[in-house]
Short mmCIF file of C-alpha atoms in Angstrom, two decimals:
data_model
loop_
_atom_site.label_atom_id
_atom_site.label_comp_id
_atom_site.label_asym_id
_atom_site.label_seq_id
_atom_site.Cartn_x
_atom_site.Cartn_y
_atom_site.Cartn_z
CA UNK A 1 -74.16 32.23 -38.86
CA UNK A 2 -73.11 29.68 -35.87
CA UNK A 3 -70.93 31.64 -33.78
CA UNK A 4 -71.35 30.63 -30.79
CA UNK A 5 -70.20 27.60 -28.50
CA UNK A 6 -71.28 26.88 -24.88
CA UNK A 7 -69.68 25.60 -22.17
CA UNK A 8 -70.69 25.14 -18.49
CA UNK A 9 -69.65 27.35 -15.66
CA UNK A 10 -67.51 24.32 -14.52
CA UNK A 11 -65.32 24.11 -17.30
CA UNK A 12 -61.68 23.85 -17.08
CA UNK A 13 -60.00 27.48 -18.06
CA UNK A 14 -58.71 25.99 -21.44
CA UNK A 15 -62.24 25.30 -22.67
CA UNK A 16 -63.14 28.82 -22.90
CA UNK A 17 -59.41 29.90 -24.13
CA UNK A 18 -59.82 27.59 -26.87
CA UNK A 19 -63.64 29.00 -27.93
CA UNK A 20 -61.69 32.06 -28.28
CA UNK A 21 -58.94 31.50 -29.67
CA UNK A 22 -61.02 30.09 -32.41
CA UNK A 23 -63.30 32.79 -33.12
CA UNK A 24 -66.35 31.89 -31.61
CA UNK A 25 -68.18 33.58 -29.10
CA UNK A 26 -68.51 32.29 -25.53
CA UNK A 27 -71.67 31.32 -24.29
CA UNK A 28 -72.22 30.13 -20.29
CA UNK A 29 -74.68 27.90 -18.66
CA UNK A 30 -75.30 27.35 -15.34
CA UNK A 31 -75.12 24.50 -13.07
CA UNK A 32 -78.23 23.47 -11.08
CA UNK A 33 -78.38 21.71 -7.68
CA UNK A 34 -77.57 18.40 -8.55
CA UNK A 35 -74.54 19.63 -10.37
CA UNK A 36 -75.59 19.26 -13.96
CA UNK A 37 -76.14 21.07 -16.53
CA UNK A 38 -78.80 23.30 -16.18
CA UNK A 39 -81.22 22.34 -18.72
CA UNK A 40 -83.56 25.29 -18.34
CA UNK A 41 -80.99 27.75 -18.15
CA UNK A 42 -79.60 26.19 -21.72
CA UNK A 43 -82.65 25.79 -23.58
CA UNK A 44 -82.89 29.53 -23.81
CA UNK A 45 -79.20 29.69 -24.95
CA UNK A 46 -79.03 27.35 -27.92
CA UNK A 47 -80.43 28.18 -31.46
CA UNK A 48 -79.66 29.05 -35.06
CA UNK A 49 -76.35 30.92 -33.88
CA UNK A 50 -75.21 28.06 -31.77
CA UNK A 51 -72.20 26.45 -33.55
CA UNK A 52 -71.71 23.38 -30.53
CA UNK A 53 -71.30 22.71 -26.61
CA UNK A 54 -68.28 22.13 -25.25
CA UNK A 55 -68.46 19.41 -22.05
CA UNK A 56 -66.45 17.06 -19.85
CA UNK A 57 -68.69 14.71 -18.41
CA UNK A 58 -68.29 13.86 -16.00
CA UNK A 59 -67.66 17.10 -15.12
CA UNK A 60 -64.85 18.89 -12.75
CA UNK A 61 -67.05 18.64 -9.93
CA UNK A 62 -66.24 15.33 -10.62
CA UNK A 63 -70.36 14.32 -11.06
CA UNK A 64 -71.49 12.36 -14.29
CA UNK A 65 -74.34 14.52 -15.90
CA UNK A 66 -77.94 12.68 -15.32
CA UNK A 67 -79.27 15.19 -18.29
CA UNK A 68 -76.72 13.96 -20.74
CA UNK A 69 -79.13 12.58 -23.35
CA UNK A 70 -81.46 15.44 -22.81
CA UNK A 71 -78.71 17.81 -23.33
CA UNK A 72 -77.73 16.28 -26.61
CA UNK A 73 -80.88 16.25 -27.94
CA UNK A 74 -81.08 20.19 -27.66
CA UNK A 75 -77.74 20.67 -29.63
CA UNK A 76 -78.91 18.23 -32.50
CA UNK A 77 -82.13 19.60 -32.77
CA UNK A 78 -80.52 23.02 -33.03
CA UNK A 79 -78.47 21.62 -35.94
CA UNK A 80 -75.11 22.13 -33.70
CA UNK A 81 -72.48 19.34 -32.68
CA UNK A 82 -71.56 17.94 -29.24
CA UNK A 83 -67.81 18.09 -28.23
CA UNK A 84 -66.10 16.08 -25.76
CA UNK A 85 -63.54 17.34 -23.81
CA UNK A 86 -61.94 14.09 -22.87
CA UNK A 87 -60.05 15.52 -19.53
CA UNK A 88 -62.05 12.97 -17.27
CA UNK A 89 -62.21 9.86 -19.79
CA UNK A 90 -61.05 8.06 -16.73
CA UNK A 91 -64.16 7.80 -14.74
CA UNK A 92 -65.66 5.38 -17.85
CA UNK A 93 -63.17 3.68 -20.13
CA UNK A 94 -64.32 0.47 -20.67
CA UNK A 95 -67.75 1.39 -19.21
CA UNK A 96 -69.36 3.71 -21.55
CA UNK A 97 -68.63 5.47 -24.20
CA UNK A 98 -68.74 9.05 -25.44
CA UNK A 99 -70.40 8.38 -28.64
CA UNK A 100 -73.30 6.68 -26.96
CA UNK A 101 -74.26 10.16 -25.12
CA UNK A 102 -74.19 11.38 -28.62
CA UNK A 103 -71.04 13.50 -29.17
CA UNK A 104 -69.60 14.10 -32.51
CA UNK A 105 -66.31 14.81 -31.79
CA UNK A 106 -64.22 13.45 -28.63
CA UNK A 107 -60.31 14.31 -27.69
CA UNK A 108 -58.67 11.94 -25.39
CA UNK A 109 -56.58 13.44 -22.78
CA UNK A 110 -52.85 11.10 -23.38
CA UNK A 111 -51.47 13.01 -20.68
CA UNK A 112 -53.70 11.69 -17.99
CA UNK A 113 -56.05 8.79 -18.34
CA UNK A 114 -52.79 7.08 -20.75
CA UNK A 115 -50.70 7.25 -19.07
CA UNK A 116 -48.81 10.29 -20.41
CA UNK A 117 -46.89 12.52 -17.81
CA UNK A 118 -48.79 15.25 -16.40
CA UNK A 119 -47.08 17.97 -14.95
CA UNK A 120 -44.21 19.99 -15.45
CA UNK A 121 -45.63 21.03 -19.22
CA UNK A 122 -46.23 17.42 -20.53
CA UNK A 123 -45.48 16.05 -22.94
CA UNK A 124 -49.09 15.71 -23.99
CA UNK A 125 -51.37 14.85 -26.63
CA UNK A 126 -54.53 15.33 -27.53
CA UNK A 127 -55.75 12.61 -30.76
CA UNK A 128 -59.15 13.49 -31.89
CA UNK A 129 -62.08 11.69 -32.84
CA UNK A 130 -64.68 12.21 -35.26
CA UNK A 131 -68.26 10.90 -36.13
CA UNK A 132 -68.05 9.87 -40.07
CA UNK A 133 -69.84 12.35 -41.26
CA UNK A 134 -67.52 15.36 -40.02
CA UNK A 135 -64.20 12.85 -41.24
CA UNK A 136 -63.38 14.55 -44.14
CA UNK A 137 -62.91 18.07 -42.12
CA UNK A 138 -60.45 16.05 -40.51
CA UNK A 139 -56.44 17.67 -41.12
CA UNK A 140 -54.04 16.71 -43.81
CA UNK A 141 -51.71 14.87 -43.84
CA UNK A 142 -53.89 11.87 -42.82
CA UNK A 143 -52.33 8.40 -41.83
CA UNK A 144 -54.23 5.73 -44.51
CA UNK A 145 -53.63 2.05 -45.11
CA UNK A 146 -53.18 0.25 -48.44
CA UNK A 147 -52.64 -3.54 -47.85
CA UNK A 148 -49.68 -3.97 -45.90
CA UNK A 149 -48.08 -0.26 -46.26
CA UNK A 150 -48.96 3.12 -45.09
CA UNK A 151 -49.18 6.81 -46.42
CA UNK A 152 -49.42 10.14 -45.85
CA UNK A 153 -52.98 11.26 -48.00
CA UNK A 154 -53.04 15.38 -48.79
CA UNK A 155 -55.49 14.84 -51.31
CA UNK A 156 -58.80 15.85 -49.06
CA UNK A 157 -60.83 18.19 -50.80
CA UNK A 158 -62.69 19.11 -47.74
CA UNK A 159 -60.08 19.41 -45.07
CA UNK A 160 -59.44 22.07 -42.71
CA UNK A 161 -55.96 22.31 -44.16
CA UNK A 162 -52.84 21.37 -41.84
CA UNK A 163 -52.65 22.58 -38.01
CA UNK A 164 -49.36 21.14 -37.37
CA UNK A 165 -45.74 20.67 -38.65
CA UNK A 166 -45.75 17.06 -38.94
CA UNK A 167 -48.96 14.58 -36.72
CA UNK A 168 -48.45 16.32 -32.98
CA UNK A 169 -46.06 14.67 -30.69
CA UNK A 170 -46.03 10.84 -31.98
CA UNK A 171 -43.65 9.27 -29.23
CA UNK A 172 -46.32 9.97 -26.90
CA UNK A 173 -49.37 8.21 -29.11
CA UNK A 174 -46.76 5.41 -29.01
CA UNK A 175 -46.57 5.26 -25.59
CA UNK A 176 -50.42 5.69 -24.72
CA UNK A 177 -51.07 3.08 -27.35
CA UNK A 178 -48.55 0.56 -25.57
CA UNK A 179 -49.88 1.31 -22.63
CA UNK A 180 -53.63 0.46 -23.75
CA UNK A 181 -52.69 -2.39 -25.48
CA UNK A 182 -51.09 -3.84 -22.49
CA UNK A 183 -54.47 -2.78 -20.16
CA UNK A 184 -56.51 -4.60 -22.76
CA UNK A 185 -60.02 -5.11 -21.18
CA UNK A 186 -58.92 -4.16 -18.05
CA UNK A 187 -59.11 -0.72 -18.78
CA UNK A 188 -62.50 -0.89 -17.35
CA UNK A 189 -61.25 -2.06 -13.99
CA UNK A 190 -58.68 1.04 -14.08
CA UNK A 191 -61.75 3.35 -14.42
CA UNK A 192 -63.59 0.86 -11.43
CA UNK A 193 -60.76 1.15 -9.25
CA UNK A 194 -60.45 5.23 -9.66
CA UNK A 195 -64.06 5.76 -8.73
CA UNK A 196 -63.73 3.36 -5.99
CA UNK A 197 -61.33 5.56 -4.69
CA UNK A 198 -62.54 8.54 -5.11
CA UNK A 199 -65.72 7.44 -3.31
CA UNK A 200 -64.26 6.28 -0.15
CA UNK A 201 -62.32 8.85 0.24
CA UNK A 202 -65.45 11.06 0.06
CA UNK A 203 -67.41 8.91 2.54
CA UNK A 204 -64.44 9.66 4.88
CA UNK A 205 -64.08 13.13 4.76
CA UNK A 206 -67.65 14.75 3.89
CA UNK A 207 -68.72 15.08 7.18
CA UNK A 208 -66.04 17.59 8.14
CA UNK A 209 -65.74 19.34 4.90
CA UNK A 210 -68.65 20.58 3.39
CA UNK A 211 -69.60 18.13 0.18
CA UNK A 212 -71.68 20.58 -1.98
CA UNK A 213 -73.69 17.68 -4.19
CA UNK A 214 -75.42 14.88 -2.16
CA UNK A 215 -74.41 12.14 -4.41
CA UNK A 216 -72.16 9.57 -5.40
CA UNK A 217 -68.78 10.95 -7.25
CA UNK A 218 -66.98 9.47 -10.11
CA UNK A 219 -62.99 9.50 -10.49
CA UNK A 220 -62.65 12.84 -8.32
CA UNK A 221 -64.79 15.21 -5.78
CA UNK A 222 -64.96 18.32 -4.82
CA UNK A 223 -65.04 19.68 -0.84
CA UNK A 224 -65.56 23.18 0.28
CA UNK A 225 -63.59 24.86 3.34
CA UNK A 226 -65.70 27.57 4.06
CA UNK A 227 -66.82 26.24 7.32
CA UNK A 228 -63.30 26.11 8.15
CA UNK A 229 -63.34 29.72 7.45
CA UNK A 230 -66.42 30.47 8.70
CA UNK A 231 -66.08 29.27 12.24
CA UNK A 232 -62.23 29.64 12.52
CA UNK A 233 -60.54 31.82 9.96
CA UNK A 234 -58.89 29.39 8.35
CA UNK A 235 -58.85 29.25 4.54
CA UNK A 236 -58.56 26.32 2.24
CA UNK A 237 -55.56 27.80 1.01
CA UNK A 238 -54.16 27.09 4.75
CA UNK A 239 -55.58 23.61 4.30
CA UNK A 240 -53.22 22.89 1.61
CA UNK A 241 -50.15 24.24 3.08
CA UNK A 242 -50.60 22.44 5.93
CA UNK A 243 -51.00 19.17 3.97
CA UNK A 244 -47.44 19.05 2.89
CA UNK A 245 -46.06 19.05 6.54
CA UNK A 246 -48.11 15.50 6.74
CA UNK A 247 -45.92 14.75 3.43
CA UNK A 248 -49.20 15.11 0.83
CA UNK A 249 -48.79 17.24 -2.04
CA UNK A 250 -51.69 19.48 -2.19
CA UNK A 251 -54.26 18.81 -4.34
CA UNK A 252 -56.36 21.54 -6.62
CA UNK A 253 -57.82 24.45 -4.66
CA UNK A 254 -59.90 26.96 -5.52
CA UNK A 255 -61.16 25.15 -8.67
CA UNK A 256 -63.93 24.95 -9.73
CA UNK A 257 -64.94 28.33 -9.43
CA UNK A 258 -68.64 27.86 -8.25
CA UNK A 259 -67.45 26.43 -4.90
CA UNK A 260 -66.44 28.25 -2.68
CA UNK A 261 -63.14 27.65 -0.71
CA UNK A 262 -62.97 24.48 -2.90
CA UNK A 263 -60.65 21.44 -2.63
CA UNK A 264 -60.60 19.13 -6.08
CA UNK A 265 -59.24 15.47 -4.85
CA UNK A 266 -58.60 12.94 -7.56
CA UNK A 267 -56.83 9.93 -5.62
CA UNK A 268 -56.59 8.07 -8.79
CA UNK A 269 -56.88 4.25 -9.36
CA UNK A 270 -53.27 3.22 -8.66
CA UNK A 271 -53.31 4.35 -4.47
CA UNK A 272 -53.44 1.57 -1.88
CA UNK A 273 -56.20 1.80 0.58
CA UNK A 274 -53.36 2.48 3.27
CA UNK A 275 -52.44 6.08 1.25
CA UNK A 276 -56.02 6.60 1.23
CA UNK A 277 -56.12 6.58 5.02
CA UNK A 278 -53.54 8.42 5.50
CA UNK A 279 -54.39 11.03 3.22
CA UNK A 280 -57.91 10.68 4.71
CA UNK A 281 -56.89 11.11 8.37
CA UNK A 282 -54.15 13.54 7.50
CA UNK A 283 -57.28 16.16 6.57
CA UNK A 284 -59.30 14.96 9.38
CA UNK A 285 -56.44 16.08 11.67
CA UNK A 286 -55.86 19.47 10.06
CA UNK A 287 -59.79 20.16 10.63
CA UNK A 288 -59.08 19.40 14.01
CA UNK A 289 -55.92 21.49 14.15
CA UNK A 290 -58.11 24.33 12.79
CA UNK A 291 -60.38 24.31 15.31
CA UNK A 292 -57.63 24.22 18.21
CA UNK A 293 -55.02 25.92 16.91
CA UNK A 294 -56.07 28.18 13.95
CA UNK A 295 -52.70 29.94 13.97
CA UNK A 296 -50.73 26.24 12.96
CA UNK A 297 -52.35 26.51 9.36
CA UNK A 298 -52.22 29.82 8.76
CA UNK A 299 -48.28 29.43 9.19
CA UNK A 300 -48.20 26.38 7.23
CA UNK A 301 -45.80 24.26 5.86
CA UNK A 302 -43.41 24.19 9.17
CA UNK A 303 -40.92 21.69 7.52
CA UNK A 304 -40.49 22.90 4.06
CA UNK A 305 -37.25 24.78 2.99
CA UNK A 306 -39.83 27.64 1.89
CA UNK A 307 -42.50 28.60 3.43
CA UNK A 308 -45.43 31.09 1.88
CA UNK A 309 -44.68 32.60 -1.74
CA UNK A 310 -45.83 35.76 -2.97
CA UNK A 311 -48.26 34.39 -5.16
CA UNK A 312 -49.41 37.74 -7.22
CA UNK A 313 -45.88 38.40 -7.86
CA UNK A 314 -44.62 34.64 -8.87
CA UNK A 315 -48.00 35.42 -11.36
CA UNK A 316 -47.23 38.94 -12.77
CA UNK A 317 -43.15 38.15 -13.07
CA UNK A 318 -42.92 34.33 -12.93
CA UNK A 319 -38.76 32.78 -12.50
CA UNK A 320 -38.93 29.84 -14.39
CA UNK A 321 -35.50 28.74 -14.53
CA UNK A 322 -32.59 28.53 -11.55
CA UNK A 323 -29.65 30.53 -11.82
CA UNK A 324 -26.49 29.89 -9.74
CA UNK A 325 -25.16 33.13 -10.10
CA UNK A 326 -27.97 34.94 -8.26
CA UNK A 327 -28.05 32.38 -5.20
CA UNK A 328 -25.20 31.81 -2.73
CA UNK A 329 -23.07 28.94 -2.10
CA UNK A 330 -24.84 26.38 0.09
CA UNK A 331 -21.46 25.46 1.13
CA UNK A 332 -20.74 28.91 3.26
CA UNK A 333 -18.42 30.62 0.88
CA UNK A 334 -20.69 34.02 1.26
CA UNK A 335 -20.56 34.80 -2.46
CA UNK A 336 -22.41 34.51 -5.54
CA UNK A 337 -21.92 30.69 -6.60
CA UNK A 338 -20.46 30.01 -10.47
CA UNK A 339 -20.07 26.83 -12.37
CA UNK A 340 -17.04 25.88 -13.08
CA UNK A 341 -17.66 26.02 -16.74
CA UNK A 342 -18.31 29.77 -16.25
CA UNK A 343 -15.42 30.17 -14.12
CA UNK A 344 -12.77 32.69 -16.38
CA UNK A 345 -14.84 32.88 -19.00
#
């Protein structure tokens, strides 16, 4: 009967690719002014057939939701659970916590608020958390004590079954738990320090680029170009390639979707106030450069090896791995470069 989960027209693109790939059927809800959740638009959404909501709070607009309790009151009443997409956990560890808003089931993101790399595919991990009640859903094997040993327990007549080979990538819950450990209650100041941030550098640079919400941020904010584009043609793609002649690597554009010409800027907590000025009066100057000389972004980067890619191509028939053959020898000889493993064979 519940076969439906919402999520908010903010969400990150893996929150509806994992409704699906689950079998449920995807359910949006608007955002209203303030940038939450748009509780009129959801009580008419949420009923019998409603399995759970889906939410990062605070959100990718980088806003904490004022309607959070609100919000969860709807899903209980409706009999469905509250999931927490743990993505921006570092806005509040150590300052409140997820079960207090009322979710039922929270994943922590390893591979960015602990410290887990980030790009180039990970590694990552995602540990879950459950309220009691839903516990014995949880997968087999689980991890259980007895006195001053541990095993692996299959015998959980209720599980889900097992999702994995073995328990997910454990090198990495050993690092993240290290690195907590060593945080201790400091964690809090970590989140303190990455809102701090974030804040500044949105008291710097809203005036020139368009904030959408009117309020204080949390970890991250969003800006809008379009009055770069508006009044001089230039794009907030442009805005980014012109970053990296200033040495900045660009941050997330075009995300979320409901802003236009958008600009996502997490400085997290570990940047000196000096990077933040640069990085602050580095965008200041390319608004200026836009206004003056237009033509300087829109053939952006100037000092990088390559300049614009064909982006719909790299998308439809990505390269994902350098081959020496196909590329000549930097050193002049004029033909196809080998290794010299290769060479004879």
């Amino acid at each position: 009967q519940r076969r439906e989960i919402v999520i908010p027209d903010t969400a990150h693109g893996t929150n509806p690719a994992s409704v699906t790939m689950a079998g449920y059927k995807l359910v949006d809800v608007k955002t209203d002014p303030r940038g939450n959740v748009d509780v009129d638009d959801l009580r008419g959404k949420v009923g019998p057939q409603t399995a759970g909501l889906m939410l990062t709070n605070p959100s990718t607009l980088g806003l904490f939701d004022e309607g959070i309790e609100e919000i969860t009151r709807i899903f209980h009443e409706a009999g469905a659970l509250m999931y927490y997409d743990g993505a921006n956990l570092n806005a509040i560890c150590g300052i409140s916590r997820p079960g207090d808003f009322g979710f039922d089931i929270v994943h922590f993101n390893l591979h960015k608020t602990f410290s887990q790399p980030h790009g180039g595919g990970g590694p990552g991990g995602g540990p879950i958390a459950v309220r009691e009640r839903l516990e014995p859903y949880l997968p087999v094997p689980a991890v259980v004590r007895e006195g001053e040993a541990f095993r692996l327990d299959y015998g959980r007549p209720k599980t889900i079954g097992k999702v994995r080979g073995f328990c997910g990538p454990f090198g990495v819950f050993v690092r993240s738990y290290a690195y907590i450990r060593s945080y201790g209650p400091a964690l809090r100041e970590m989140s303190e320090v990455a809102v701090l941030n974030a804040n500044y550098l949105l008291a710097r640079l809203k005036d020139t680029y368009e904030a959408p919400f009117d309020r204080l941020c949390m970890h991250e904010f969003v800006l809008s170009g379009r009055k770069l584009k508006r009044e001089h043609g230039v794009t907030t793609l442009d805005v980014a390639k012109r970053l990296m002649d200033y040495g900045f690597h660009p941050p997330t554009i075009y995300f979320p979707l409901i802003v236009p010409e958008a600009l996502m800027i997490e400085p997290t907590e570990t940047e000196a106030k000096e990077t933040l000025d640069a990085f602050a009066d580095a965008m200041l100057a390319i608004a200026h450069e836009a206004a003056g000389q237009p033509e300087l972004l829109k053939e952006a980067p100037h000092v990088r090896p390559v300049k614009r890619l064909d982006e719909v191509r790299a998308a439809k028939q990505p390269v994902v791995r350098y081959r020496f053959e196909q590329h000549e020898d930097p050193q002049g000889a004029g033909e196809p470069r080998q290794l010299e493993a290769q060479k004879g064979a």
